[in-house]
Each structure stands twice: as structure tokens, then as C-alpha cells.
């Protein structure tokens, strides 16, 4: 390598060395003098007297400064060249630049904040620290900085701007004009695309410019999330929402929302979710809904005797879905006597999800399910999900086999029910009896209960689901599908403590694969989803043995089995929103 201190032409040194640089002899002489008390000889420090030393130091400083400046220039030139080469390479080889505009638009749509993120408190969601940033849709603006093409696509893709979030409480006098400009720009960019409107916080004034400008585009609303006050109700009253399909109300103090015009105000409404006091449940055109979700206020008990009949059981149309959640459900002490004196309510719903927690864990846990079972007739029910209210709930509702058997008998469950999910306190014997009633069941989802009882999901349960049923008349069992428990089962999901052996699981899978292979009308493979709670090292089943996975992989290659396995599940029970994926 060439010496960088020599001229490339004449090979002379580019930097003149100082004549004052010491030789080894001079260095040793100074060291000896410093170690003694002798005085320096005459003429020893002449360079200090005539200023030569300071001059040489200054010369070195000047030369070093020049070298550093040149070095910095070289570094900057190298970085600039490196960036340019990278951009040239990207222009020549980056596949994303070759994507059609429609596909790139879909990719950018996935980069935009989700609906639930827009509802979150500011500062929790990345890139949105203020109402101004949320109105401006700062994440989209950041994406638009990548290139002129990205900016053009983002600005010209209406669906990216079709979610509008307004929190009127955060509009201060000094920034209202800026906020209105941002809101107007968003609506303009949405270009009459179907709008999702989210109104956070209550609106208690008629002078609310953002609501008024949004109502000018009411014909484009397809989804509305709001807290309904009497003021907002009056602001909405003159308007029609011809394309509104989904309505979510966080709470309401105006029980007559949309009641004046009825279905004429919201002719396309199909989904309605309400959270709050049932006495303020808004009136909507129930008979046109396909989905209704009600979450009771969590601040006080929800009394069955007072409120159960207020739910729209009878008027929801055939085939619809009802979700009902209550953290503090109180059946009442006289529910058995009341059930004898009243007729059950007949509902035509096809899907029912109940997510309930007892008001009094000691007194109510055993009464929650029987009072519900005794008060319903569900002849069209296909999906039944009885879930714990929350994962951390100390007490789950306790199963009541006799009332369930009565409900199943009068509702035709053996022929109709295809899906069952349980987050309740139930024994293996009780589950066995319930499953014998559900001959058409195809999907079963179970969880071990966190209470201090014997786990539900054990070898015995897997054997129940594997072995032919015992015929009490003949005293024998056979392998025909008609004599197996839930013979049409195609999906089993387990949230489990893992208190079963690998051998029992393999036997169960083998029996189900074999059973479905004997049926000519079966196209889909059997599917099992295992979610283990606790450290895997503490499990009876570790799910990792070579033999186990070899069997599983063989079945998967034959396309007769699908497996989802997770050994890092946090808690027993069903997380809120888990049922969304079952719809």
C-alpha cells in the first residue's frame, strides 16, 4: 500500500518534519535532568527563548487542521457516493417499484392504523400523539415521504382516508380552525368512499362544527362508533344514513336513537353493538339485523329478573347472532320458582355467545347457567358459546346438566347445534352427558378451569372422544361412526394445563383420522388446536417427542390432519374477542 504521506509524483514528504523533534539521546538527557536537582546547562532551552517551539507547535496544529478538513471532505464524498450507488441499485433491482399501483395500494392499506388503534388513547398508538396528528393521519403522511409514487398513491386512494376519528373534547379554541381544515382535507381525499366515523367522548353542545360537516356526508357512512348523548341524538335526528351497515354505541343517555324514522333512517343497518345501561338501549330496526352485541355496564350488578326480558330475544330475525356479556351477572335467589311460573322465551337466533361472570362468586356461580337455560328456547341455534367473562376471573359459571338437557330437548340441539365452546366449570362426566346430546356437533372448544378442581382435559376425556360408546342394551361397543361421541367432529380446540399423556393424544388423533376416513362426504381434514398453559417442562405432555411429531407430519402429508400448537399460552379461558374468529 502506498504511503499517504509521500507525494505520488516526486515521492517527497508532504509534511515537513520539525527540526525540534528529539533524538533518543536528547530524550534521555532530559529524563536524567528531570530526575536530578541539577541546573540546565547554558544554551539548553534556546528554543523556548526565541519562540521556535511555539511556532513549530502552531505549524503542526495548522497542518493537522488541514488534514482533518480534507478527511471530513473525503468521508462526506464517500457517504454521498455510497448513497447514490444504493439508490441506483434500488432503481435497477427493487421489485416493489415494479408492483402495479393497485397491489401497492393494498400493501399501503395494511400499513395504515387499524380501526381499534384509531380508538385508542392518544400516545398509546405509535405516530399519533395529538388530535392534530390523528386528524392529519400522520402515519399515512410518513409513508407518503418515501417517494413521489407512494405519495401519489396514498393521496389518491380513498379507502386510506375513509376512517374519520373526532374527539370533540380535544378541540381547543386556538386550534379548531386547523382541526377543521384537516378534517375537511380527509373527507375530500376519501372521495365519497364508504366512511367509518368514530366519535370519541360525549358531544354536549349543538355548536359542533365537525359533527355538522360529517353529517353533510351521512350518505357515505357505513360504520359509526359513538357515545350517544341527547345532544348528539338531536344533531342526528334530521339526517338519514342510507348506507350505514354497522353501529357501535359505547354508551347512551338517549334511548330513542333512530326511533322516529325507524328503518327508514338506517335501511342498511345489519350490525348493532351497545355497551351500557339496558334501560337506555336505543331503538333500532331489530328485524333487519344479523348481529347484535350487548355488554352490560360493569359498575353494578345485572339482575336477570329485571333485565333478561328487555333483550331483543323475540324480535331478532331467524339466523341472526347475539353476543351478551356481563361481568356481574345476578340470577336472583328465586330463579327456580320463577322459571316454573313463566314460559321460556323463544328466539330464532343461530349464534349465541354468552360471556358471563357471577356477581357473587359464592352465591351466584351455580345459578347463572341454569337460569339462562330454563328461560330460553332456541330452535334455530347452530353455534353456542358459553364463555368465562375474562381470563383473570376468579370464578366461572358452574355447569347445570339437567337444565341443559331440558334446553337441548325442547330446542332440537341434537340435530341443529354444530359448534360448542365452553369456558365454564364443568366435570368430565357432565361434559360427556352434554356431548351425547349433540349428535351433529362439528366444532368443540374447551378450556381447563382455573378453580382448584381436577382438570377437565385429561387422558380420560381424550379416551371418551376416542372410544366407541358403550351400548347398554348389548353390553358392547363397536367402531361404527354412529356409536362414537360427536361422530361428526372436525375441529377440537383445547386451552389446557397439559394433564394428559402424549400416547392418549396420539390415540385420539388416530381415532378421529380413521373415523373421518370412513365417511364418504368428508372433504376437510380433522383439525386440532392445542394451547398449553404453564412452563412446558412441567407438562405431562411436552409435544416435542420425535415419534409424536413424526406421526403428526405423516398425517399432515396425507392431508387428513391439521395441527396448531402453542406451548406459551398465558392463561386459561377465552380472551375477549376470541369468538370473532369463529363467526
Coordinates of C-alpha atoms in Angstrom, one line a residue:
X1 CA 0.0 0.0 0.0
X2 CA 1.4 3.5 -1.0
X3 CA 2.5 5.8 1.8
X4 CA -0.2 8.5 2.0
X5 CA 2.4 11.0 3.4
X6 CA 4.5 11.0 0.2
X7 CA 3.8 12.9 -3.0
X8 CA 2.7 10.5 -5.7
X9 CA 4.9 12.3 -8.3
X10 CA 8.2 13.3 -6.6
X11 CA 8.0 11.0 -3.6
X12 CA 8.8 13.9 -1.3
X13 CA 7.2 14.1 2.1
X14 CA 4.0 16.1 2.1
X15 CA 4.6 17.2 5.6
X16 CA 7.9 18.8 6.7
X17 CA 9.2 17.3 10.0
X18 CA 10.2 19.7 12.7
X19 CA 13.9 20.0 13.4
X20 CA 13.0 20.2 17.1
X21 CA 11.8 16.6 17.2
X22 CA 14.1 15.0 19.9
X23 CA 16.6 12.2 19.2
X24 CA 16.8 9.3 21.6
X25 CA 19.9 10.9 23.1
X26 CA 18.1 14.2 23.7
X27 CA 15.2 12.4 25.3
X28 CA 17.5 10.5 27.7
X29 CA 19.3 13.8 28.6
X30 CA 16.0 15.5 29.6
X31 CA 14.9 12.4 31.5
X32 CA 18.2 12.5 33.5
X33 CA 17.9 16.2 34.2
X34 CA 14.3 15.9 35.4
X35 CA 15.3 13.1 37.8
X36 CA 18.0 15.3 39.5
X37 CA 18.3 18.7 41.1
X38 CA 21.0 19.9 38.7
X39 CA 20.5 23.1 36.8
X40 CA 20.2 23.0 33.0
X41 CA 23.4 23.8 31.1
X42 CA 23.7 27.1 29.3
X43 CA 22.0 27.2 25.9
X44 CA 19.9 24.1 26.7
X45 CA 16.5 25.7 26.2
X46 CA 17.2 28.2 23.4
X47 CA 14.1 27.1 21.5
X48 CA 12.0 28.5 24.4
X49 CA 13.7 31.8 24.3
X50 CA 13.4 32.6 20.6
X51 CA 9.8 31.4 20.1
X52 CA 10.8 28.5 17.9
X53 CA 8.9 25.9 20.0
X54 CA 5.5 27.7 19.9
X55 CA 6.0 28.4 16.2
X56 CA 6.5 24.7 15.5
X57 CA 3.5 23.7 17.6
X58 CA 1.3 26.2 15.7
X59 CA 2.6 24.8 12.4
X60 CA 1.6 21.3 13.4
X61 CA -1.8 22.5 14.5
X62 CA -2.4 24.2 11.2
X63 CA -1.3 21.1 9.2
X64 CA -3.5 18.8 11.4
X65 CA -6.5 21.1 10.9
X66 CA -6.0 20.9 7.1
X67 CA -5.7 17.1 7.2
X68 CA -8.9 16.8 9.3
X69 CA -10.8 19.1 7.0
X70 CA -9.7 17.0 4.0
X71 CA -10.5 13.8 5.8
X72 CA -14.0 15.1 6.6
X73 CA -14.5 16.0 2.9
X74 CA -13.4 12.5 1.9
X75 CA -15.9 11.0 4.4
X76 CA -18.7 13.2 3.1
X77 CA -17.9 12.4 -0.5
X78 CA -17.7 8.6 0.2
X79 CA -21.1 8.7 2.0
X80 CA -22.7 10.7 -0.9
X81 CA -21.3 8.2 -3.4
X82 CA -22.5 5.3 -1.3
X83 CA -26.0 6.7 -1.1
X84 CA -26.1 7.4 -4.8
X85 CA -24.9 3.8 -5.6
X86 CA -27.5 2.4 -3.3
X87 CA -30.3 4.5 -5.0
X88 CA -29.1 3.4 -8.4
X89 CA -29.1 -0.2 -7.3
X90 CA -32.6 0.2 -5.8
X91 CA -33.8 1.8 -9.0
X92 CA -32.5 -1.2 -11.0
X93 CA -33.4 -4.1 -8.7
X94 CA -36.2 -3.1 -6.2
X95 CA -39.2 -5.3 -7.0
X96 CA -41.6 -3.1 -5.1
X97 CA -41.1 -0.4 -7.7
X98 CA -42.5 -2.8 -10.4
X99 CA -45.7 -3.6 -8.5
X100 CA -48.9 -2.5 -10.1
X101 CA -50.5 0.5 -8.4
X102 CA -53.5 -1.4 -7.2
X103 CA -51.3 -4.0 -5.4
X104 CA -49.1 -1.4 -3.9
X105 CA -52.2 0.5 -2.7
X106 CA -53.4 -2.7 -0.9
X107 CA -50.0 -3.0 0.8
X108 CA -50.1 0.6 2.0
X109 CA -53.6 0.0 3.3
X110 CA -52.2 -2.7 5.6
X111 CA -49.7 -0.2 6.9
X112 CA -52.4 2.3 7.9
X113 CA -53.6 2.2 11.6
X114 CA -56.3 -0.4 12.4
X115 CA -59.8 0.6 13.4
X116 CA -59.1 -0.4 17.0
X117 CA -55.9 1.7 17.0
X118 CA -57.8 4.8 16.0
X119 CA -60.0 4.3 19.1
X120 CA -57.0 4.0 21.5
X121 CA -55.9 6.8 23.7
X122 CA -53.5 9.2 22.0
X123 CA -49.9 8.5 22.8
X124 CA -50.5 4.7 23.0
X125 CA -50.6 4.3 19.3
X126 CA -47.3 5.0 17.5
X127 CA -47.1 8.2 15.4
X128 CA -50.2 9.7 16.9
X129 CA -49.5 11.9 19.9
X130 CA -52.2 14.5 19.5
X131 CA -55.6 15.2 18.0
X132 CA -54.0 17.1 15.2
X133 CA -51.7 14.2 14.2
X134 CA -54.7 11.8 14.3
X135 CA -56.8 14.1 12.1
X136 CA -53.9 14.6 9.7
X137 CA -53.4 10.8 9.7
X138 CA -49.7 11.2 10.4
X139 CA -48.8 7.5 9.7
X140 CA -50.1 8.0 6.1
X141 CA -48.1 11.2 5.7
X142 CA -45.0 9.5 6.9
X143 CA -45.5 6.7 4.3
X144 CA -46.0 9.4 1.6
X145 CA -42.5 10.7 2.2
X146 CA -40.9 7.5 0.8
X147 CA -41.3 8.5 -2.8
X148 CA -43.4 10.6 -5.2
X149 CA -45.1 7.5 -6.4
X150 CA -46.1 6.4 -2.9
X151 CA -47.3 9.9 -2.2
X152 CA -49.4 9.9 -5.3
X153 CA -50.9 6.5 -4.5
X154 CA -51.6 7.4 -0.8
X155 CA -53.3 10.7 -1.7
X156 CA -55.3 9.1 -4.5
X157 CA -56.5 6.0 -2.6
X158 CA -59.8 7.0 -1.0
X159 CA -60.1 4.0 1.4
X160 CA -56.9 5.1 3.2
X161 CA -58.7 8.3 4.2
X162 CA -62.1 6.7 4.9
X163 CA -61.7 6.3 8.7
X164 CA -62.5 9.6 10.4
X165 CA -61.9 10.0 14.2
X166 CA -63.0 13.0 16.1
X167 CA -62.7 13.7 19.9
X168 CA -64.5 16.9 20.4
X169 CA -63.1 17.3 24.0
X170 CA -59.6 17.8 22.5
X171 CA -60.7 20.6 20.2
X172 CA -59.5 23.9 21.8
X173 CA -60.5 27.3 20.6
X174 CA -56.9 28.1 19.4
X175 CA -56.7 25.0 17.1
X176 CA -60.3 24.5 16.0
X177 CA -59.6 26.1 12.6
X178 CA -56.6 23.9 11.9
X179 CA -58.6 20.8 13.0
X180 CA -61.5 21.7 10.7
X181 CA -59.1 22.2 7.8
X182 CA -57.5 18.7 8.4
X183 CA -61.0 17.1 8.8
X184 CA -62.1 18.7 5.5
X185 CA -59.0 17.5 3.7
X186 CA -59.5 14.0 5.0
X187 CA -63.1 13.9 3.8
X188 CA -62.1 15.4 0.4
X189 CA -59.5 12.7 0.0
X190 CA -61.9 10.0 0.9
X191 CA -63.8 10.9 -2.3
X192 CA -67.2 9.7 -1.2
X193 CA -65.8 6.3 -0.3
X194 CA -67.6 4.3 2.4
X195 CA -66.8 6.2 5.6
X196 CA -66.1 4.8 9.1
X197 CA -66.9 7.5 11.6
X198 CA -65.6 7.3 15.2
X199 CA -66.8 9.9 17.6
X200 CA -64.8 9.7 20.9
X201 CA -66.0 11.4 24.0
X202 CA -69.5 12.9 24.6
X203 CA -70.9 15.8 22.5
X204 CA -72.8 18.2 24.8
X205 CA -73.1 21.2 22.5
X206 CA -75.2 21.9 19.4
X207 CA -72.4 24.1 18.1
X208 CA -70.2 21.2 17.0
X209 CA -68.7 22.0 13.5
X210 CA -67.0 18.6 13.0
X211 CA -70.3 16.7 13.5
X212 CA -72.1 19.1 11.2
X213 CA -69.6 18.7 8.4
X214 CA -69.6 14.9 8.8
X215 CA -73.4 14.8 8.7
X216 CA -73.2 16.5 5.3
X217 CA -71.7 13.2 4.1
X218 CA -74.1 10.9 6.1
X219 CA -74.9 9.1 2.9
X220 CA -71.4 7.7 2.8
X221 CA -71.3 6.4 6.4
X222 CA -71.1 2.6 6.7
X223 CA -69.8 2.2 10.2
X224 CA -70.4 4.5 13.2
X225 CA -68.9 4.3 16.7
X226 CA -70.1 6.9 19.1
X227 CA -71.2 7.7 22.7
X228 CA -74.8 8.9 22.2
X229 CA -75.9 11.9 24.2
X230 CA -79.3 13.7 23.9
X231 CA -77.5 16.5 22.1
X232 CA -75.9 14.2 19.6
X233 CA -79.2 12.4 19.1
X234 CA -80.8 15.8 18.1
X235 CA -78.0 16.5 15.8
X236 CA -78.5 13.2 14.1
X237 CA -82.3 13.3 14.0
X238 CA -82.8 15.3 10.8
X239 CA -80.4 13.0 8.8
X240 CA -80.7 9.7 7.0
X241 CA -78.0 7.1 6.9
X242 CA -78.9 5.0 3.8
X243 CA -75.7 3.0 3.7
X244 CA -74.9 2.6 7.4
X245 CA -74.3 -1.1 8.0
X246 CA -72.7 -1.2 11.4
X247 CA -73.4 0.8 14.5
X248 CA -71.4 0.7 17.8
X249 CA -72.6 2.7 20.8
X250 CA -70.2 3.0 23.7
X251 CA -72.9 4.3 26.0
X252 CA -76.1 6.3 25.6
X253 CA -78.3 8.6 27.6
X254 CA -80.8 8.9 24.8
X255 CA -82.9 5.7 24.4
X256 CA -84.8 6.9 21.3
X257 CA -82.0 7.0 18.8
X258 CA -83.3 6.5 15.2
X259 CA -86.7 5.6 16.6
X260 CA -88.7 8.4 14.9
X261 CA -87.8 7.3 11.4
X262 CA -87.2 3.7 12.2
X263 CA -85.8 1.6 9.4
X264 CA -86.2 4.5 7.0
X265 CA -83.3 6.2 8.8
X266 CA -81.0 3.2 8.6
X267 CA -82.3 0.9 5.9
X268 CA -79.0 -0.9 5.5
X269 CA -78.2 -1.5 9.2
X270 CA -77.2 -5.1 9.9
X271 CA -74.9 -5.0 12.9
X272 CA -75.5 -3.2 16.2
X273 CA -73.3 -3.2 19.3
X274 CA -74.2 -1.4 22.6
X275 CA -72.4 -1.1 25.9
X276 CA -74.1 0.5 28.9
X277 CA -77.3 0.6 30.8
X278 CA -80.0 -1.6 29.3
X279 CA -82.7 1.0 30.2
X280 CA -81.1 3.3 27.7
X281 CA -80.9 0.7 24.9
X282 CA -81.6 2.7 21.7
X283 CA -84.4 1.6 19.5
X284 CA -83.2 0.3 16.2
X285 CA -84.9 -1.7 13.4
X286 CA -84.2 -5.1 15.1
X287 CA -85.8 -7.2 12.4
X288 CA -83.3 -6.3 9.8
X289 CA -80.2 -7.0 12.0
X290 CA -78.0 -10.0 11.5
X291 CA -75.7 -9.3 14.5
X292 CA -76.4 -7.7 18.0
X293 CA -73.9 -7.4 20.8
X294 CA -74.7 -6.1 24.2
X295 CA -72.2 -5.5 27.0
X296 CA -73.7 -4.7 30.4
X297 CA -72.3 -1.8 32.4
X298 CA -69.6 -3.2 34.6
X299 CA -70.1 -0.8 37.5
X300 CA -73.1 -2.6 39.1
X301 CA -74.9 -6.0 39.0
X302 CA -77.0 -7.0 36.1
X303 CA -80.2 -8.6 37.5
X304 CA -81.7 -11.4 35.4
X305 CA -85.3 -10.9 36.7
X306 CA -85.2 -7.2 35.8
X307 CA -83.4 -7.1 32.5
X308 CA -83.4 -10.5 30.8
X309 CA -86.7 -9.9 29.0
X310 CA -85.6 -6.5 27.8
X311 CA -83.1 -8.0 25.4
X312 CA -84.5 -8.4 21.9
X313 CA -84.7 -12.2 22.0
X314 CA -88.1 -12.5 20.3
X315 CA -87.6 -9.8 17.6
X316 CA -84.1 -10.7 16.2
X317 CA -84.6 -12.4 12.9
X318 CA -84.0 -16.0 12.1
X319 CA -80.4 -16.9 11.6
X320 CA -79.0 -13.8 13.4
X321 CA -76.2 -13.6 16.1
X322 CA -76.5 -12.4 19.7
X323 CA -73.5 -11.7 21.9
X324 CA -74.2 -10.9 25.6
X325 CA -71.5 -10.0 28.2
X326 CA -71.9 -9.2 31.8
X327 CA -69.1 -9.1 34.5
X328 CA -71.6 -9.0 37.4
X329 CA -74.5 -11.3 36.4
X330 CA -77.0 -11.9 39.2
X331 CA -79.6 -14.7 38.7
X332 CA -81.6 -13.9 41.8
X333 CA -82.4 -16.2 44.7
X334 CA -85.8 -17.4 43.4
X335 CA -85.0 -18.2 39.8
X336 CA -86.2 -21.8 40.0
X337 CA -89.6 -20.9 41.3
X338 CA -89.9 -18.1 38.7
X339 CA -89.0 -20.5 35.9
X340 CA -91.9 -22.8 36.9
X341 CA -94.3 -19.9 36.7
X342 CA -93.3 -18.4 33.3
X343 CA -92.8 -19.7 29.8
X344 CA -89.4 -19.7 28.2
X345 CA -88.6 -17.1 25.6
X346 CA -88.3 -18.5 22.1
X347 CA -85.6 -16.9 20.0
X348 CA -84.8 -17.6 16.3
X349 CA -81.1 -16.7 16.6
X350 CA -78.5 -19.1 15.0
X351 CA -75.5 -18.0 17.1
X352 CA -75.4 -17.2 20.8
X353 CA -72.3 -16.1 22.7
X354 CA -72.7 -15.6 26.5
X355 CA -69.7 -14.2 28.3
X356 CA -70.7 -14.0 32.0
X357 CA -69.2 -13.6 35.4
X358 CA -71.2 -14.2 38.6
X359 CA -72.0 -11.1 40.7
X360 CA -71.3 -13.1 43.9
X361 CA -68.8 -15.8 43.2
X362 CA -70.0 -17.9 46.1
X363 CA -73.8 -17.5 45.7
X364 CA -74.3 -16.9 42.0
X365 CA -71.8 -19.1 40.2
X366 CA -74.0 -22.2 40.3
X367 CA -77.2 -20.3 39.3
X368 CA -76.0 -18.3 36.2
X369 CA -76.3 -21.0 33.6
X370 CA -79.4 -22.8 34.9
X371 CA -81.5 -19.6 35.0
X372 CA -80.5 -18.9 31.4
X373 CA -81.1 -22.5 30.2
X374 CA -84.5 -22.6 31.8
X375 CA -85.7 -19.3 30.3
X376 CA -84.9 -20.0 26.6
X377 CA -86.0 -22.0 23.7
X378 CA -83.6 -21.9 20.7
X379 CA -84.9 -24.0 17.9
X380 CA -82.6 -22.4 15.2
X381 CA -79.4 -22.4 17.2
X382 CA -76.3 -23.7 15.4
X383 CA -73.4 -22.1 17.4
X384 CA -73.4 -22.0 21.2
X385 CA -70.5 -20.3 23.1
X386 CA -70.7 -20.2 26.9
X387 CA -67.5 -18.4 27.9
X388 CA -65.9 -17.0 31.0
X389 CA -66.2 -13.2 31.3
X390 CA -62.4 -12.6 31.4
X391 CA -59.3 -14.7 31.8
X392 CA -58.5 -13.4 35.3
X393 CA -62.0 -14.0 36.7
X394 CA -61.7 -16.0 40.0
X395 CA -64.9 -17.9 39.4
X396 CA -66.5 -19.3 36.3
X397 CA -70.2 -20.2 35.9
X398 CA -70.9 -23.7 37.1
X399 CA -72.5 -26.2 34.6
X400 CA -76.0 -27.4 35.3
X401 CA -76.6 -30.7 33.4
X402 CA -80.3 -31.1 33.9
X403 CA -81.3 -27.7 32.8
X404 CA -79.1 -28.0 29.7
X405 CA -80.6 -31.4 28.8
X406 CA -84.1 -29.8 29.0
X407 CA -83.0 -26.8 26.9
X408 CA -81.4 -29.2 24.3
X409 CA -84.6 -31.3 24.2
X410 CA -87.1 -28.5 23.6
X411 CA -84.7 -26.7 21.2
X412 CA -83.7 -29.6 19.0
X413 CA -80.0 -29.3 19.8
X414 CA -79.1 -32.9 18.7
X415 CA -80.0 -32.1 15.1
X416 CA -79.0 -28.4 14.9
X417 CA -76.0 -27.4 17.0
X418 CA -72.8 -27.6 15.1
X419 CA -70.4 -25.6 17.3
X420 CA -69.9 -25.6 21.1
X421 CA -67.4 -23.5 23.1
X422 CA -67.2 -23.8 26.9
X423 CA -65.4 -21.6 29.4
X424 CA -67.3 -22.9 32.4
X425 CA -66.7 -25.0 35.4
X426 CA -67.8 -28.5 34.2
X427 CA -66.7 -32.0 35.0
X428 CA -65.8 -34.7 32.6
X429 CA -68.9 -36.7 33.4
X430 CA -71.1 -33.6 32.8
X431 CA -69.3 -32.9 29.5
X432 CA -69.8 -36.5 28.4
X433 CA -73.5 -36.3 29.1
X434 CA -73.8 -33.0 27.2
X435 CA -71.9 -34.2 24.2
X436 CA -74.1 -37.3 23.9
X437 CA -77.0 -34.9 23.3
X438 CA -75.1 -33.1 20.4
X439 CA -75.0 -35.7 17.7
X440 CA -74.4 -33.1 14.9
X441 CA -71.6 -31.3 16.6
X442 CA -68.6 -30.4 14.3
X443 CA -66.6 -27.9 16.4
X444 CA -65.7 -28.3 20.1
X445 CA -63.7 -25.7 22.1
X446 CA -62.8 -26.4 25.7
X447 CA -60.7 -24.9 28.4
X448 CA -59.5 -26.2 31.8
X449 CA -61.0 -24.2 34.6
X450 CA -58.6 -22.2 36.8
X451 CA -60.5 -23.2 40.0
X452 CA -58.9 -25.7 42.3
X453 CA -60.6 -28.7 40.9
X454 CA -59.4 -31.7 38.8
X455 CA -58.6 -30.6 35.3
X456 CA -61.1 -31.3 32.6
X457 CA -58.8 -32.1 29.8
X458 CA -57.1 -35.4 30.8
X459 CA -56.5 -38.9 29.3
X460 CA -60.0 -39.8 30.4
X461 CA -61.6 -37.1 28.3
X462 CA -59.5 -38.0 25.2
X463 CA -60.4 -41.6 25.7
X464 CA -64.1 -40.5 25.8
X465 CA -63.7 -38.8 22.5
X466 CA -61.7 -41.8 21.0
X467 CA -63.5 -44.9 22.1
X468 CA -66.8 -46.2 20.7
X469 CA -69.8 -45.6 23.0
X470 CA -70.9 -48.5 25.3
X471 CA -74.2 -49.9 24.3
X472 CA -76.2 -50.5 27.5
X473 CA -78.6 -52.9 25.7
X474 CA -75.9 -55.2 24.3
X475 CA -73.1 -54.5 26.8
X476 CA -70.7 -53.9 24.0
X477 CA -69.3 -51.1 21.8
X478 CA -68.5 -51.1 18.0
X479 CA -66.5 -48.9 15.7
X480 CA -69.2 -47.5 13.6
X481 CA -69.3 -43.8 13.4
X482 CA -72.9 -43.7 14.9
X483 CA -71.7 -45.1 18.2
X484 CA -68.8 -42.6 18.7
X485 CA -69.2 -39.5 20.8
X486 CA -69.8 -36.5 18.5
X487 CA -69.1 -38.6 15.4
X488 CA -69.0 -35.6 13.0
X489 CA -66.4 -33.7 15.0
X490 CA -63.9 -32.0 12.7
X491 CA -62.3 -29.4 15.0
X492 CA -61.2 -29.6 18.6
X493 CA -59.6 -26.6 20.4
X494 CA -58.1 -27.1 23.8
X495 CA -56.7 -24.5 26.3
X496 CA -55.1 -26.9 28.7
X497 CA -52.8 -27.4 31.6
X498 CA -51.5 -30.4 29.7
X499 CA -52.6 -33.0 32.3
X500 CA -52.7 -35.9 29.7
X501 CA -50.1 -38.1 28.1
X502 CA -48.8 -38.0 24.6
X503 CA -50.0 -41.5 24.0
X504 CA -53.6 -40.5 24.8
X505 CA -53.4 -37.6 22.4
X506 CA -52.0 -39.8 19.6
X507 CA -54.7 -42.4 20.1
X508 CA -57.3 -39.7 20.0
X509 CA -55.9 -38.2 16.7
X510 CA -55.6 -41.7 15.2
X511 CA -59.3 -42.5 16.0
X512 CA -60.6 -39.2 14.6
X513 CA -58.5 -39.5 11.4
X514 CA -59.7 -43.1 11.0
X515 CA -63.3 -42.2 11.7
X516 CA -63.4 -39.4 9.2
X517 CA -61.7 -41.5 6.6
X518 CA -64.6 -44.0 6.7
X519 CA -67.1 -41.2 5.7
X520 CA -67.5 -40.5 2.0
X521 CA -68.9 -37.0 2.5
X522 CA -65.9 -35.6 4.4
X523 CA -63.6 -33.3 2.4
X524 CA -61.8 -31.3 5.1
X525 CA -59.1 -32.8 7.3
X526 CA -59.6 -33.1 11.1
X527 CA -58.1 -30.1 12.9
X528 CA -56.8 -29.8 16.5
X529 CA -55.6 -26.6 18.2
X530 CA -53.6 -27.0 21.4
X531 CA -52.8 -24.1 23.7
X532 CA -50.8 -25.1 26.7
X533 CA -50.7 -23.0 29.9
X534 CA -47.6 -23.2 32.2
X535 CA -44.0 -23.9 31.6
X536 CA -43.7 -26.7 29.1
X537 CA -41.1 -28.5 31.3
X538 CA -43.9 -29.1 33.9
X539 CA -46.3 -30.7 31.5
X540 CA -47.1 -34.4 31.3
X541 CA -47.2 -33.7 27.6
X542 CA -44.3 -31.8 26.0
X543 CA -45.5 -32.3 22.5
X544 CA -42.0 -32.4 21.2
X545 CA -41.0 -36.1 21.0
X546 CA -39.7 -37.2 17.7
X547 CA -42.2 -40.1 17.5
X548 CA -45.2 -37.8 18.2
X549 CA -44.2 -35.2 15.5
X550 CA -43.4 -38.0 13.0
X551 CA -46.9 -39.3 13.3
X552 CA -48.3 -35.8 13.0
X553 CA -46.2 -35.0 10.0
X554 CA -47.3 -38.2 8.2
X555 CA -51.0 -37.3 8.8
X556 CA -50.4 -33.8 7.6
X557 CA -48.7 -35.0 4.4
X558 CA -51.7 -37.3 3.8
X559 CA -53.9 -34.2 4.3
X560 CA -56.0 -35.8 6.9
X561 CA -54.9 -33.7 9.8
X562 CA -54.2 -30.0 10.6
X563 CA -52.4 -29.0 13.9
X564 CA -51.9 -25.7 15.6
X565 CA -49.7 -26.0 18.7
X566 CA -48.7 -23.2 21.2
X567 CA -46.9 -24.0 24.4
X568 CA -46.6 -20.4 25.6
X569 CA -50.3 -19.6 26.2
X570 CA -50.8 -17.1 29.1
X571 CA -54.0 -18.0 30.8
X572 CA -56.8 -20.5 30.9
X573 CA -60.1 -19.4 29.4
X574 CA -61.2 -17.4 26.4
X575 CA -59.7 -14.0 25.7
X576 CA -62.2 -11.2 24.8
X577 CA -62.7 -11.1 21.1
X578 CA -61.6 -14.7 20.5
X579 CA -65.1 -15.6 19.3
X580 CA -64.7 -13.0 16.5
X581 CA -62.7 -15.6 14.5
X582 CA -65.4 -18.2 14.9
X583 CA -68.1 -16.1 13.2

